[in-house]
XYZ file of C-alpha atoms in Angstrom:
705
model
C 0.000 0.000 0.000
C 1.364 3.312 -0.917
C 2.163 5.486 2.005
C 2.760 8.942 0.759
C 3.964 9.817 4.174
C 1.165 11.739 5.530
C -2.186 10.517 6.640
C -2.879 13.858 8.081
C -4.717 15.079 5.060
C -8.020 13.682 6.233
C -9.951 15.130 3.328
C -13.046 14.261 5.326
C -16.311 15.878 4.509
C -17.577 14.712 7.865
C -14.517 15.721 9.897
C -14.074 19.235 8.658
C -10.500 19.019 7.375
C -10.389 20.095 3.773
C -7.678 19.466 1.232
C -7.810 20.615 -2.334
C -7.376 17.954 -5.024
C -4.285 19.550 -6.510
C -2.328 19.562 -3.261
C 0.352 17.033 -2.531
C 0.211 14.995 0.637
C 2.519 17.560 2.141
C -0.026 20.245 1.389
C 2.024 21.843 -1.401
C 0.853 22.687 -4.878
C 1.676 19.900 -7.310
C 3.205 20.518 -10.697
C 3.409 17.931 -13.478
C 7.072 17.264 -12.849
C 6.656 16.683 -9.146
C 6.537 13.344 -7.380
C 3.490 12.254 -5.400
C 5.172 13.718 -2.370
C 5.393 17.116 -3.968
C 9.176 16.875 -4.461
C 10.854 17.906 -7.678
C 11.750 14.860 -9.722
C 15.371 14.653 -10.762
C 16.672 12.528 -13.633
C 18.427 10.175 -11.255
C 15.337 9.457 -9.183
C 13.926 5.982 -9.565
C 10.742 5.711 -11.596
C 8.734 3.454 -9.339
C 6.004 2.953 -11.879
C 8.139 1.316 -14.537
C 11.682 0.449 -13.526
C 13.166 -2.402 -11.557
C 14.374 -1.020 -8.278
C 17.766 -1.531 -6.714
C 17.685 -0.189 -3.165
C 20.501 2.217 -2.450
C 20.671 1.282 1.170
C 22.176 -2.078 0.339
C 25.154 -0.878 -1.713
C 28.691 -1.818 -0.794
C 29.649 -0.158 2.415
C 32.956 1.486 3.164
C 35.606 -0.303 5.293
C 35.015 2.251 8.021
C 31.545 0.832 8.487
C 32.923 -2.470 9.671
C 34.032 -0.666 12.797
C 30.482 0.284 13.436
C 29.322 -3.259 13.795
C 27.354 -3.404 10.556
C 29.473 -5.611 8.349
C 27.378 -8.163 6.469
C 28.458 -11.730 5.979
C 28.588 -12.998 2.376
C 25.631 -15.257 2.856
C 23.326 -12.448 3.909
C 20.961 -11.116 1.249
C 21.945 -7.681 -0.003
C 19.432 -4.944 0.635
C 20.010 -3.877 -2.921
C 18.775 -7.144 -4.403
C 16.722 -6.310 -7.419
C 13.010 -6.556 -7.015
C 10.808 -7.621 -9.895
C 9.351 -4.691 -11.804
C 5.908 -5.629 -10.558
C 6.798 -4.670 -6.979
C 5.727 -1.075 -6.735
C 7.482 0.910 -4.017
C 4.692 3.431 -4.035
C 1.523 1.546 -4.634
C 1.956 -0.071 -8.045
C 0.761 -3.554 -8.671
C 2.219 -6.456 -6.773
C 1.533 -9.955 -8.022
C 0.233 -12.494 -5.522
C 3.547 -14.343 -5.738
C 5.336 -11.613 -3.832
C 4.737 -12.577 -0.242
C 3.985 -10.262 2.592
C 5.934 -11.312 5.619
C 3.349 -10.847 8.291
C 3.052 -8.679 11.292
C 1.731 -9.643 14.658
C 1.728 -7.977 17.995
C -0.571 -9.887 20.270
C -2.088 -8.074 23.212
C -1.105 -9.730 26.401
C -4.496 -11.131 27.145
C -3.991 -14.871 27.218
C -4.572 -16.562 30.485
C -6.895 -13.973 31.970
C -10.045 -15.987 31.525
C -11.745 -18.482 33.780
C -9.709 -21.316 35.265
C -9.848 -24.478 33.220
C -10.580 -27.783 34.940
C -7.965 -30.522 35.171
C -10.074 -32.713 32.915
C -10.133 -30.051 30.218
C -6.409 -29.383 30.494
C -5.719 -33.067 29.960
C -7.449 -32.825 26.581
C -6.165 -29.393 25.608
C -5.150 -28.946 22.005
C -1.746 -27.489 21.317
C -2.213 -23.894 20.146
C 0.041 -24.466 17.170
C -2.250 -27.309 16.095
C -5.163 -24.885 16.206
C -3.234 -22.496 13.982
C -2.348 -25.254 11.482
C -5.918 -26.480 11.256
C -7.219 -23.010 10.479
C -4.433 -22.126 8.050
C -5.791 -21.478 4.531
C -5.015 -24.172 2.002
C -2.847 -21.959 -0.152
C -0.385 -21.346 2.678
C 2.587 -23.526 3.336
C 4.817 -23.292 6.413
C 7.578 -21.635 4.409
C 5.410 -19.725 1.961
C 6.290 -16.214 2.944
C 9.955 -16.923 3.681
C 10.472 -18.401 0.236
C 8.671 -15.562 -1.465
C 10.551 -13.070 0.631
C 13.737 -14.300 -1.005
C 12.171 -13.691 -4.398
C 11.485 -10.122 -3.337
C 15.015 -9.607 -2.072
C 14.088 -9.545 1.613
C 15.494 -11.380 4.580
C 14.901 -11.344 8.298
C 16.962 -10.833 11.375
C 16.270 -11.216 15.069
C 19.026 -8.900 16.172
C 18.414 -6.528 19.051
C 17.395 -2.912 18.747
C 20.700 -1.577 20.010
C 22.557 0.572 17.479
C 26.060 -0.225 16.235
C 29.010 1.415 17.890
C 30.595 4.387 16.148
C 34.335 4.751 15.628
C 34.048 8.496 16.093
C 33.311 7.986 19.775
C 36.953 7.114 20.370
C 38.287 10.225 18.631
C 39.703 13.151 20.548
C 37.861 16.493 20.572
C 40.092 18.054 17.919
C 39.822 15.045 15.665
C 36.049 14.926 16.024
C 35.780 18.620 15.237
C 37.328 17.995 11.824
C 34.273 15.957 10.840
C 31.861 18.770 10.105
C 28.114 18.443 9.574
C 28.485 18.509 5.808
C 31.206 15.870 5.829
C 29.397 13.188 7.834
C 29.065 10.055 5.742
C 25.485 9.366 4.637
C 24.107 6.331 6.462
C 27.442 5.492 8.064
C 25.763 4.469 11.320
C 22.354 3.358 10.072
C 21.635 -0.338 9.920
C 20.370 -2.385 7.018
C 16.654 -3.053 6.762
C 17.409 -6.738 7.242
C 18.999 -5.996 10.617
C 15.629 -5.065 12.100
C 13.353 -7.588 13.761
C 10.255 -8.885 11.999
C 7.535 -11.448 12.412
C 7.306 -14.380 12.366
C 10.927 -14.788 13.495
C 10.354 -12.811 16.691
C 6.870 -14.087 17.468
C 6.098 -15.450 20.899
C 3.959 -18.233 22.324
C 0.489 -16.913 23.081
C -1.114 -19.860 24.785
C -4.818 -20.664 24.437
C -7.115 -17.818 23.453
C -9.087 -16.619 26.448
C -11.330 -13.789 27.571
C -10.923 -11.458 30.529
C -12.589 -8.474 32.106
C -10.993 -6.242 29.459
C -10.894 -8.705 26.557
C -14.165 -9.635 24.870
C -14.118 -12.667 22.566
C -17.099 -13.120 20.241
C -16.368 -16.720 19.273
C -16.909 -19.834 21.366
C -13.584 -20.560 23.097
C -14.283 -24.228 23.757
C -14.848 -24.978 20.083
C -11.879 -22.804 19.093
C -9.322 -24.138 21.584
C -10.382 -27.799 21.626
C -12.138 -28.553 18.349
C -10.483 -26.070 15.985
C -13.885 -24.677 14.980
C -15.141 -21.115 14.728
C -18.607 -20.732 16.232
C -20.234 -17.589 17.628
C -20.235 -17.149 21.378
C -23.720 -17.335 22.850
C -24.764 -14.279 24.793
C -27.472 -11.746 25.495
C -28.488 -8.710 23.522
C -27.646 -5.498 25.371
C -29.295 -2.196 24.453
C -26.930 0.010 26.443
C -24.758 3.079 26.005
C -21.672 0.954 26.694
C -22.330 -1.462 23.828
C -22.914 -1.328 20.102
C -26.634 -0.934 19.468
C -27.281 -3.607 16.878
C -29.841 -3.371 14.055
C -31.269 -6.736 15.129
C -31.525 -5.752 18.797
C -34.842 -6.220 20.556
C -34.513 -2.637 21.752
C -34.438 -1.151 18.263
C -37.830 0.242 17.259
C -39.009 2.710 14.680
C -42.172 4.723 14.171
C -44.290 4.107 11.083
C -47.408 5.826 9.855
C -50.415 3.527 9.787
C -53.211 5.642 8.269
C -55.888 8.009 9.505
C -57.666 7.652 12.821
C -61.428 7.026 12.990
C -62.282 10.685 13.433
C -60.109 11.428 10.334
C -58.422 14.237 12.211
C -55.085 12.654 12.932
C -52.807 10.185 11.209
C -52.092 7.103 13.288
C -48.529 6.080 14.098
C -47.243 2.859 15.559
C -43.983 1.413 16.891
C -42.544 -1.599 15.071
C -39.419 -3.689 15.573
C -36.901 -2.167 13.208
C -35.261 -5.483 12.277
C -38.617 -6.674 10.882
C -38.577 -3.784 8.414
C -34.879 -4.307 7.611
C -35.335 -8.048 7.110
C -38.276 -7.557 4.783
C -36.359 -5.098 2.591
C -33.073 -7.014 2.469
C -34.835 -10.324 1.919
C -36.545 -8.820 -1.102
C -33.193 -7.618 -2.472
C -31.521 -10.973 -1.842
C -34.078 -12.751 -4.021
C -33.515 -10.531 -7.053
C -31.289 -11.670 -9.894
C -29.905 -8.152 -10.156
C -30.195 -5.076 -7.949
C -30.032 -1.452 -9.085
C -29.013 1.661 -7.176
C -32.689 2.646 -7.041
C -33.493 -0.695 -5.402
C -30.833 -0.069 -2.757
C -32.079 3.460 -2.123
C -35.724 2.375 -1.728
C -34.764 -0.365 0.722
C -32.540 1.864 2.863
C -35.118 4.653 3.008
C -37.777 2.246 4.315
C -35.959 1.892 7.637
C -34.309 5.349 7.575
C -37.297 7.516 6.525
C -36.054 10.497 8.532
C -33.213 11.045 6.081
C -35.149 10.744 2.827
C -34.534 14.362 1.877
C -30.959 14.410 3.183
C -29.268 11.369 1.673
C -28.163 11.093 -1.934
C -27.406 7.918 -3.880
C -26.118 9.552 -7.040
C -22.627 8.243 -6.338
C -23.778 4.633 -6.131
C -25.919 5.045 -9.232
C -23.077 6.591 -11.235
C -20.710 3.862 -10.024
C -22.944 1.027 -11.197
C -23.280 2.703 -14.592
C -19.665 3.799 -15.054
C -17.845 0.507 -14.652
C -17.377 -1.337 -17.980
C -19.691 -4.304 -18.512
C -16.773 -6.710 -18.731
C -16.011 -6.137 -15.028
C -19.404 -4.915 -13.827
C -20.598 -7.749 -11.633
C -21.986 -5.421 -8.997
C -25.700 -5.675 -9.752
C -25.545 -9.452 -9.244
C -23.287 -9.099 -6.193
C -25.632 -6.807 -4.266
C -28.230 -9.552 -3.633
C -25.462 -11.623 -2.021
C -24.429 -8.702 0.173
C -28.044 -8.311 1.288
C -28.191 -12.016 2.145
C -24.947 -11.689 4.114
C -26.364 -8.788 6.127
C -29.376 -10.912 7.076
C -27.064 -13.488 8.708
C -26.013 -11.031 11.419
C -28.205 -12.526 14.203
C -26.790 -15.986 13.445
C -23.145 -14.946 13.575
C -23.038 -12.231 16.263
C -24.922 -13.434 19.321
C -23.031 -11.603 22.034
C -23.146 -7.874 22.727
C -20.152 -5.941 21.366
C -18.687 -3.542 23.929
C -17.572 -0.082 22.889
C -13.857 0.703 23.090
C -14.351 3.901 25.044
C -11.888 6.649 25.848
C -9.769 6.144 28.948
C -10.546 2.426 29.143
C -7.929 -0.033 27.854
C -9.808 -2.963 26.341
C -9.783 -5.384 23.426
C -12.255 -7.189 21.188
C -11.516 -10.380 19.241
C -13.965 -11.469 16.554
C -13.929 -13.563 13.397
C -13.610 -12.535 9.774
C -17.089 -13.949 9.150
C -18.575 -11.825 11.923
C -16.846 -8.747 10.512
C -18.218 -9.469 7.024
C -21.787 -9.537 8.404
C -21.252 -6.285 10.298
C -19.830 -4.556 7.214
C -22.689 -5.816 5.041
C -25.068 -4.122 7.469
C -22.956 -0.963 7.365
C -23.251 -1.042 3.560
C -27.055 -1.148 3.826
C -27.016 1.511 6.585
C -28.847 -0.554 9.183
C -27.039 0.545 12.366
C -29.367 2.630 14.555
C -28.410 5.982 16.093
C -25.358 6.275 13.805
C -26.584 8.657 11.139
C -25.763 12.055 12.604
C -22.650 13.780 13.907
C -24.490 16.389 15.948
C -22.875 17.175 19.291
C -26.122 16.070 20.936
C -26.172 12.692 19.182
C -25.596 9.552 21.227
C -22.574 8.508 19.147
C -21.222 11.987 18.378
C -17.748 10.985 19.626
C -17.583 7.927 17.356
C -16.756 7.796 13.638
C -19.558 7.157 11.179
C -20.153 3.531 10.203
C -23.146 3.479 7.832
C -22.039 3.896 4.210
C -24.407 6.749 3.292
C -21.637 9.326 2.804
C -19.973 7.002 0.300
C -23.102 6.764 -1.854
C -23.588 10.490 -2.510
C -21.606 13.288 -4.167
C -20.167 11.258 -7.024
C -16.456 11.547 -7.742
C -13.674 9.517 -9.285
C -12.310 8.888 -5.807
C -15.555 7.286 -4.658
C -15.659 5.138 -7.793
C -12.293 3.607 -6.906
C -13.262 3.263 -3.237
C -16.407 1.362 -4.189
C -14.411 -0.898 -6.509
C -12.171 -1.898 -3.588
C -15.077 -2.419 -1.199
C -17.155 -4.355 -3.724
C -14.195 -6.631 -4.391
C -14.043 -7.373 -0.667
C -17.722 -8.329 -0.672
C -17.170 -10.449 -3.778
C -14.553 -12.468 -1.907
C -16.431 -12.868 1.379
C -19.740 -13.852 -0.289
C -18.098 -16.518 -2.451
C -19.376 -19.955 -1.484
C -15.791 -21.237 -1.562
C -14.415 -18.440 0.615
C -12.356 -19.647 3.551
C -12.604 -16.968 6.174
C -10.895 -18.853 8.986
C -9.207 -15.979 10.769
C -9.703 -13.813 13.820
C -8.866 -10.153 14.401
C -8.102 -8.327 17.635
C -8.766 -4.620 18.125
C -7.037 -3.280 21.240
C -7.401 0.220 22.626
C -4.256 1.095 24.570
C -3.942 3.959 27.035
C -0.761 5.478 28.437
C -1.467 6.186 32.080
C 0.057 9.293 33.614
C 2.136 7.087 35.911
C 3.575 5.280 32.876
C 4.386 8.380 30.846
C 8.166 8.847 30.665
C 9.938 11.786 32.237
C 11.585 12.670 28.951
C 13.951 15.115 30.620
C 15.682 12.270 32.477
C 15.505 9.296 30.081
C 18.933 7.636 29.860
C 18.172 5.360 26.907
C 20.552 5.587 23.960
C 19.378 5.699 20.371
C 17.957 2.508 18.832
C 18.844 0.918 15.527
C 17.721 3.036 12.604
C 17.262 2.313 8.918
C 16.435 5.264 6.662
C 15.382 4.946 3.037
C 13.705 7.072 0.423
C 12.524 3.947 -1.391
C 9.770 1.497 -0.563
C 6.745 1.720 1.698
C 5.746 0.877 5.233
C 3.216 -1.701 4.051
C 5.518 -3.585 1.672
C 9.132 -3.282 2.804
C 7.910 -2.902 6.384
C 5.986 -6.171 6.317
C 6.496 -8.116 9.513
C 7.136 -4.986 11.575
C 4.723 -2.945 13.644
C 3.311 -0.744 10.884
C 2.305 2.805 11.773
C -1.047 4.116 10.556
C -0.805 7.917 10.335
C -4.270 8.056 11.754
C -7.023 10.485 12.427
C -8.254 10.592 16.001
C -11.519 9.456 14.371
C -10.256 6.041 13.336
C -10.344 5.481 9.591
C -10.391 9.196 8.810
C -12.283 9.937 5.601
C -12.464 6.364 4.321
C -16.265 6.640 3.931
C -16.000 10.180 2.586
C -13.574 11.686 0.091
C -10.284 11.178 1.952
C -7.704 9.125 0.070
C -4.287 9.233 1.661
C -2.385 6.837 3.870
C -4.995 5.804 6.433
C -7.929 5.725 4.026
C -5.952 3.651 1.498
C -4.908 1.258 4.254
C -8.570 0.747 5.208
C -9.610 0.206 1.572
C -6.986 -2.452 0.924
C -7.859 -4.102 4.242
C -11.624 -3.392 4.544
C -11.931 -5.402 7.746
C -10.295 -2.391 9.433
C -13.440 -0.355 8.709
C -15.360 -2.291 11.365
C -13.206 -0.568 14.019
C -15.289 2.565 13.366
C -18.305 0.732 14.771
C -16.945 0.483 18.315
C -13.861 2.746 18.663
C -14.445 6.127 20.249
C -12.316 9.086 19.195
C -8.728 8.643 20.397
C -7.470 10.817 23.234
C -3.968 12.290 23.389
C -2.647 9.327 25.381
C -4.299 6.534 23.363
C -3.739 4.391 20.305
C -5.476 1.493 18.578
C -3.565 -1.716 17.808
C -5.106 -4.025 15.193
C -3.805 -7.546 14.757
C -4.821 -10.025 12.080
C -6.349 -8.065 9.191
C -6.222 -9.575 5.719
C -5.288 -7.583 2.625
C -7.781 -8.097 -0.214
C -6.720 -5.559 -2.855
C -3.828 -3.791 -4.539
C -3.711 -0.189 -5.689
C -1.703 2.512 -7.377
C -1.536 6.217 -6.689
C -3.108 8.246 -3.915
C -5.595 11.066 -3.650
C -6.989 11.863 -7.093
C -4.578 9.385 -8.710
C -5.703 6.447 -6.545
C -6.866 3.420 -8.514
C -7.961 -0.016 -7.439
C -5.428 -2.301 -9.122
C -6.930 -5.743 -8.626
C -7.083 -8.574 -6.097
C -4.358 -9.355 -3.595
C -3.799 -12.837 -2.207
C -2.278 -12.795 1.261
C 0.449 -15.316 1.913
C 1.105 -14.534 5.545
C 1.167 -17.103 8.276
C -1.341 -17.077 11.117
C -0.456 -16.940 14.782
C -1.775 -19.276 17.464
C -4.983 -17.290 17.707
C -5.638 -17.753 13.982
C -4.783 -14.123 13.222
C -2.911 -13.090 10.105
C 0.560 -11.955 11.164
C 0.002 -8.335 10.274
C -0.149 -5.683 12.958
C -1.009 -2.017 12.597
C -0.886 0.719 15.217
C -3.035 3.809 14.695
C -1.568 6.977 16.236
C -2.899 10.432 15.444
C -0.609 13.452 15.208
C -1.610 16.965 16.184
C -3.107 19.127 13.459
C -1.346 22.504 13.428
C -3.204 25.296 11.667
C -0.013 27.330 11.822
C 3.333 25.602 11.440
C 4.976 27.545 14.290
C 2.513 26.112 16.827
C 4.421 22.839 16.955
C 7.564 24.464 18.387
C 6.085 24.382 21.843
C 7.298 21.815 24.362
C 3.762 21.070 25.504
C 2.976 19.925 21.964
C 6.308 18.103 21.658
C 5.596 16.147 24.846
C 2.124 15.278 23.552
C 3.637 13.843 20.358
C 6.332 11.988 22.306
C 3.733 10.364 24.547
C 1.436 9.539 21.614
C 4.273 7.854 19.702
C 5.467 6.042 22.823
C 1.939 4.800 23.516
C 1.942 3.197 20.073
C 5.523 1.909 20.158
C 5.535 0.641 23.748
C 6.260 -3.075 23.987
C 3.432 -5.190 25.338
C 5.414 -8.394 25.648
C 8.800 -9.879 24.898
C 10.561 -10.239 21.571
C 8.463 -7.658 19.750
C 9.092 -6.706 16.107
C 10.656 -3.373 15.263
C 8.713 -0.400 13.887
C 8.055 0.752 10.314
C 7.111 4.412 10.081
C 7.741 7.623 8.169
C 6.632 11.248 7.893
C 3.930 11.022 10.525
C 1.835 14.168 10.759
C 3.731 15.979 7.997
C 1.061 16.567 5.367
C -1.959 18.800 5.781
C -1.325 18.662 9.542
C 1.756 20.855 8.921
C 4.167 18.720 10.918
C 7.899 19.401 10.618
C 9.428 16.200 9.122
C 12.726 16.682 10.973
C 11.019 17.246 14.303
C 8.648 14.312 13.813
C 11.560 12.031 12.864
C 13.450 12.918 16.063
C 10.306 12.507 18.172
C 9.701 9.014 16.787
C 13.371 8.102 17.237
C 13.169 9.114 20.903
C 9.936 7.173 21.442
C 11.422 4.069 19.794
C 14.513 4.368 22.005
C 12.362 4.509 25.119
C 10.362 1.491 23.865
C 13.631 -0.376 23.096
C 12.629 -1.042 19.487
C 14.446 -0.407 16.240
C 13.041 1.924 13.611
C 12.692 1.702 9.831
C 12.002 5.218 8.557
C 10.553 5.627 5.051
C 10.884 9.154 3.670
C 8.793 8.469 0.547
C 11.280 9.776 -2.035
C 12.353 12.685 0.149
C 16.104 12.423 -0.465
C 16.926 15.545 1.536
C 15.206 14.197 4.647
C 16.871 10.826 4.155
C 20.380 12.299 4.022
C 19.699 14.721 6.855
C 18.350 12.031 9.179
C 21.218 9.667 8.385
C 23.787 12.392 9.072
C 22.247 13.642 12.305
C 21.836 10.060 13.554
C 25.526 9.399 12.889
C 26.465 12.610 14.676
C 24.273 11.833 17.680
C 25.699 8.341 17.992
C 29.229 9.724 17.855
C 28.313 11.927 20.814
C 26.709 9.062 22.741
C 23.461 11.005 22.768
C 20.633 9.840 25.033
C 16.913 10.564 24.932
C 17.521 13.050 27.755
C 20.086 14.951 25.694
C 17.801 15.032 22.667
C 14.949 16.331 24.807
C 17.095 19.213 26.061
C 18.128 19.990 22.481
C 14.442 20.140 21.551
C 13.798 22.528 24.443
C 16.544 24.829 23.190
C 15.375 24.572 19.585
C 11.766 25.428 20.482
C 12.957 28.368 22.561
C 14.950 29.717 19.619
C 12.032 29.223 17.236
C 9.689 30.975 19.655
C 11.941 34.044 19.960
C 12.476 34.505 16.256
C 9.905 36.362 14.184
C 11.372 34.889 11.032
C 12.882 31.541 12.064
C 15.227 29.889 9.639
C 17.255 26.720 9.715
C 15.889 23.302 10.566
C 16.208 21.111 13.627
C 19.013 19.018 12.149
C 21.105 22.125 11.459
C 20.414 23.396 14.975
C 21.507 20.115 16.575
C 24.633 19.998 14.430
C 25.701 23.562 15.181
C 25.006 23.083 18.896
C 27.178 19.975 19.026
C 29.959 21.649 16.999
C 29.885 24.595 19.383
C 30.130 22.257 22.369
C 33.107 20.523 20.791
C 34.873 23.822 20.231
C 34.594 24.604 23.948
C 36.477 21.442 24.910
């Protein structure tokens, strides 16, 4: 998935953050000769749409680098191994043969459930057996490792500690000779292969279990002992702490029944809303083909209040615009309606809301998610159709698909193509949806927040590259979603940058909008186990659905695809200078640390990039240092993708080398940030970036020795 570096351009009609179509993801005006990141293309820049890529970070390294602890043995795969032309570094098509390498970060929830009896433990299935039984047929134990070699990737389980730097042993005068401009690019950065990935660093989870803070919607006995996915029995709950389901006994609607006997007043009556929904969707499911008008009439029957407010011109134009050769949508819609009707059979237990300030997790099956999303498509969820501050769910993202059906645009056409492909897969009679997903809301308590002024941790391993993407080259790591605080951002509106694209390629992520309240400053959302269904090219107005994607990841012991995503939202600065305030810096440090913080042993390293640096006006240099500090505190290595920003790549490599040579700690970096923000605050016309400030400060300190 192409990460153009900056989810911050929400482009959400429902969230109020507007971005013009001709702006780059950095918020700059695009010209024809500019890259997708808004950078001027130079002749020597790789053309990621047509040429075979040879990564520059794997070129022969100088002898000096051997002193830094980074020498590669001959048998190790070179980072510069050529990838097939089909592997697009920025969202071009990838054939199914190129394996993703998985990514899993299991919440530490196993073992918190009820005590098992001795008799049950004597018959307990091995968790790895459960995983093997639920593994899709097309996967083999070595599938993704073998295909990783084809893609020029390899794995390492080395620690997150950085290599030593020869410059540390130099005297003050000798060190002073190495000026900022003379530092060797990447001399201290590690290779991408030196960072830890799944499945090599995965851990034993033990049997899946529930706890007070972990809700599991499948029957644990059948899952742990019979390798079967069955819904957990439970009671319907019509409560403000749970999702209010369309099939709930508490969901009623008012219908007009005709005139009263005295002919003075029209009679109204209360009916069970699911009866109306079932009647309409059942009618659609029996049709050979369904039109946009059919969908509109059905939805308006159980949402009559919005008849004059909702538009379906987008859906209508979509069904008419797609060429007949690939237009299967009219015959697919009856299947989606039938899938929505299965909701009461597959989700029998109340779904709790992941509310602010309350760490909690939900594990549910891919089948259950498909039923929930089918209902979202047909707009059946009650009390979720308004964003008014007085609405019951005003602090939750929208979930019904109404905003996707109106205000036709090319963006919405491509969004609907991706979503309809997902429904095509999950409604196939031969579909094998054997997986589970876990959505975990994590909160950083005040007592756990670091005192950044006194953190003694040294810098972690760092790999910096202008090539590749978080989602492809970062496979197997903890992948950062440059999120909106409203999870999913503008995925159901007009937004089409990093987070929205991520949710379109992995539509199961959209269900998180059903139960995840807006993220607070000290919170993140960790999603484990989503499956990728589609490929794409481009972003924003150039985004195109590029066909199916076949995942070749392994599953963990809880039958979750080994892909893990952490959603962290950066601050949105209306004015760029606002970010040079230590209160805001600390907020970003804590937000990043909340997402990066290890929740177990042997965790994978982190794949990230220009977080918060698009329409949110974040300073790429400042955000890079903030994430480096948070990763150091979390004791995890960092792969930083600059998305073709060569200047940022070189600058980050150089400043990292300089900081290592000085033995810099998180504490020292924090004090440098304090000084930098103070300087920026005093200057009416600030000039010079953070990297230059750090370099000049260190050079000045050296000259005083």
